[in-house]
mmCIF file of C-alpha atoms in Angstrom:
data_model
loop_
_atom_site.group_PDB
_atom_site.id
_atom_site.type_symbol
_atom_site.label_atom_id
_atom_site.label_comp_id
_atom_site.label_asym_id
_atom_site.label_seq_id
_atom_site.Cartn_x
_atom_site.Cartn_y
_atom_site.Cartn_z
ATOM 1 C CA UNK U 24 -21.600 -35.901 -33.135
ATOM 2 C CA UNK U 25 -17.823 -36.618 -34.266
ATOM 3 C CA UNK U 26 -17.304 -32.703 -34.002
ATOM 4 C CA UNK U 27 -15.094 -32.928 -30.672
ATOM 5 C CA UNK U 28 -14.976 -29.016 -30.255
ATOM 6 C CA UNK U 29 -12.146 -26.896 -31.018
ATOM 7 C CA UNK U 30 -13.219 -26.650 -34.636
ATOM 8 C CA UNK U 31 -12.743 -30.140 -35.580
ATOM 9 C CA UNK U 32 -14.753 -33.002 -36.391
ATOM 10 C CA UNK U 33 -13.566 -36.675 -36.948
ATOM 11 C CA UNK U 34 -16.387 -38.534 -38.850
ATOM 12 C CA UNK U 35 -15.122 -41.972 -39.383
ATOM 13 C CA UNK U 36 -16.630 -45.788 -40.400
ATOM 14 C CA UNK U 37 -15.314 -49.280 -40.136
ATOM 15 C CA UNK U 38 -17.007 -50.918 -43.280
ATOM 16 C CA UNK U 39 -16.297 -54.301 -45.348
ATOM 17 C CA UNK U 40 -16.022 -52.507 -49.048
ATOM 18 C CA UNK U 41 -12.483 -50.093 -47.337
ATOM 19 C CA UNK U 42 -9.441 -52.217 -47.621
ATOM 20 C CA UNK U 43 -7.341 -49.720 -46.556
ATOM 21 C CA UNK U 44 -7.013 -46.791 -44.294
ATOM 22 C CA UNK U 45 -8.354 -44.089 -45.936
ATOM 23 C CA UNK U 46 -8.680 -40.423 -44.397
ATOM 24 C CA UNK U 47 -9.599 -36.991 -46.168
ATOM 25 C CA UNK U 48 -8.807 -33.853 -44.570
ATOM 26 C CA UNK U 49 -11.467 -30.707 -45.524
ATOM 27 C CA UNK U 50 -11.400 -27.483 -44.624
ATOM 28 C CA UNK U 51 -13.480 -24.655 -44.340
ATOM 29 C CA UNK U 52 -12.638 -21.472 -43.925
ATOM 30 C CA UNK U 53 -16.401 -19.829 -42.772
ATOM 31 C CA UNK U 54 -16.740 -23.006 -40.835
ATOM 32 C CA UNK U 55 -19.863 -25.711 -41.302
ATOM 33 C CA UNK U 56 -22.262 -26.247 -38.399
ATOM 34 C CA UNK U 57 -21.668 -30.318 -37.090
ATOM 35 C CA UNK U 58 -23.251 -30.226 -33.703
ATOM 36 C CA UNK U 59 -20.047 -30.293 -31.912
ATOM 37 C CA UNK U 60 -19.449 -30.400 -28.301
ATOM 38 C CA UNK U 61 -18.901 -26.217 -27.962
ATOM 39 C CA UNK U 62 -21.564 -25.101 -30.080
ATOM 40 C CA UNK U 63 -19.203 -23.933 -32.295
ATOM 41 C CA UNK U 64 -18.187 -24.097 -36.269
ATOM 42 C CA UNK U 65 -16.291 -26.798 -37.490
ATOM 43 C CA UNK U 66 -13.446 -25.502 -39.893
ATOM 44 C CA UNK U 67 -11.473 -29.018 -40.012
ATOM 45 C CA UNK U 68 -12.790 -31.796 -40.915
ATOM 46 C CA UNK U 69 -10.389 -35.299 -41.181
ATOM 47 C CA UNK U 70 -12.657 -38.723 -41.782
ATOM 48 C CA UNK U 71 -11.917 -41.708 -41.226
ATOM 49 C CA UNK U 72 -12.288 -45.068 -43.441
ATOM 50 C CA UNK U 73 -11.039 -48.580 -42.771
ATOM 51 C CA UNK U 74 -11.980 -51.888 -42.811
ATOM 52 C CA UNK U 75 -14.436 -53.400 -40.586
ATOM 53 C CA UNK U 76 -11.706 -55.928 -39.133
ATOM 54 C CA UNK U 77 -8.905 -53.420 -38.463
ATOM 55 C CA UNK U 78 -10.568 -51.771 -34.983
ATOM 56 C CA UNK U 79 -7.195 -51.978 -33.572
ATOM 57 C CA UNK U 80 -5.985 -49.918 -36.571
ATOM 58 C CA UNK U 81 -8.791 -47.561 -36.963
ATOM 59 C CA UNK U 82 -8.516 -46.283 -33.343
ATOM 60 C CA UNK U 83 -4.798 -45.928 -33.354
ATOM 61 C CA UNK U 84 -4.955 -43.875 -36.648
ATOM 62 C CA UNK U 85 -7.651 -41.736 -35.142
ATOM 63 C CA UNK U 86 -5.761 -40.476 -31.851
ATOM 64 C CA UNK U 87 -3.031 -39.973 -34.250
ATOM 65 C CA UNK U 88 -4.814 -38.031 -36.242
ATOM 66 C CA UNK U 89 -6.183 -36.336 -33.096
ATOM 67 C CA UNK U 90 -3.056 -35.408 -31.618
ATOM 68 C CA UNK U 91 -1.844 -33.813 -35.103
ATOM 69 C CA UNK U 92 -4.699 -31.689 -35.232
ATOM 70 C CA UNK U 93 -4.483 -30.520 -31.392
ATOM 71 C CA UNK U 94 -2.121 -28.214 -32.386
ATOM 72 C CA UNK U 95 -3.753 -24.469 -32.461
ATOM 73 C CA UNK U 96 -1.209 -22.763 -35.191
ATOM 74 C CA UNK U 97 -1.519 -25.590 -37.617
ATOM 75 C CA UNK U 98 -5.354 -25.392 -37.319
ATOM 76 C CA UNK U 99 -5.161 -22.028 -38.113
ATOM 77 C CA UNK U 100 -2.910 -22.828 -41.071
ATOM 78 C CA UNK U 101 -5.308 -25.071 -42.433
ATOM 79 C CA UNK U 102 -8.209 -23.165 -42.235
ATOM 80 C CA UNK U 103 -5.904 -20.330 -44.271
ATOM 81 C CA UNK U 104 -4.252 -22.606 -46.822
ATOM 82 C CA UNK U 105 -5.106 -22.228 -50.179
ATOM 83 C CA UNK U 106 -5.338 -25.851 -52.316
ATOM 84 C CA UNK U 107 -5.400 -28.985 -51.392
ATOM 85 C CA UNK U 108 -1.427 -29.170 -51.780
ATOM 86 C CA UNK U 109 -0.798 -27.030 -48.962
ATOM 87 C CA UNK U 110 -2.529 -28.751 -46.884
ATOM 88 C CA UNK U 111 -1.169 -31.981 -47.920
ATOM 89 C CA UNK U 112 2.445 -30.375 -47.409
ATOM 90 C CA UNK U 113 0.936 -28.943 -43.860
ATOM 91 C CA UNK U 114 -0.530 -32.186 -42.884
ATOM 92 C CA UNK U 115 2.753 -33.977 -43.967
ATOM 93 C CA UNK U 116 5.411 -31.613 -42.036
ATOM 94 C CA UNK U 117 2.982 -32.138 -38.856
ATOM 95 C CA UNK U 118 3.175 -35.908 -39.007
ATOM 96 C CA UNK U 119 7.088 -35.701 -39.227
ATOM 97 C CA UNK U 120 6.579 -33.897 -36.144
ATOM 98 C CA UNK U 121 4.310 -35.848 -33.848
#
C-alpha cells in the first residue's frame, strides 16, 4: 500500500504518456480505507505522476511532498478545508515554508 500511516497515502506512477510532473491532492474528511501501515483511515491523499525517465525527479518530488504533509496542523487543515481553492492556497503557503 502507498498509505504510509498518519492518514496519508502517496499513490504515484512513472509512465511514458506523463510529460510532466503531475500531482493531485484529495481529501476526505470521513476518511477512505487504503490498507495503510496503522490500520487506519486515509483522509489525504497526494498522487504522484511523471514520466517514466524522470526517477530522479519523481523521488525527489515525493519526499517533498512527504515532508509538506508531515506536518500535523496542516493535515488537519486539509481534512477541514472547504474547496479545492483552500487547499490549493494551504498546499501553496506550506511549500513557501518547507
Amino acid at each position: 500500500s502507498t498509505a504510509i500511516g498518519g492518514s496519508i497515502a502517496f499513490p504515484h506512477a512513472r509512465v511514458d504518456s506523463v510529460k510532466d510532473i503531475i500531482i493531485c491532492v484529495c481529501t476526505s474528511k470521513e476518511g477512505i480505507e487504503f490498507d495503510s501501515l496503522d490500520q487506519e483511515p486515509v483522509n489525504v491523499i497526494a498522487l504522484l505522476l511523471s514520466n517514466q525517465k524522470e526517477a530522479g525527479l519523481h523521488l525527489k518530488t515525493l519526499a517533498f511532498l512527504a515532508r509538506m504533509l508531515r506536518d500535523k496542523y496542516l493535515l488537519q487543515k486539509l481534512k477541514n478545508a472547504k474547496d479545492s481553492e483552500e487547499i490549493l492556497s494551504l498546499l501553496y503557503k506550506q511549500q513557501q515554508a518547507v
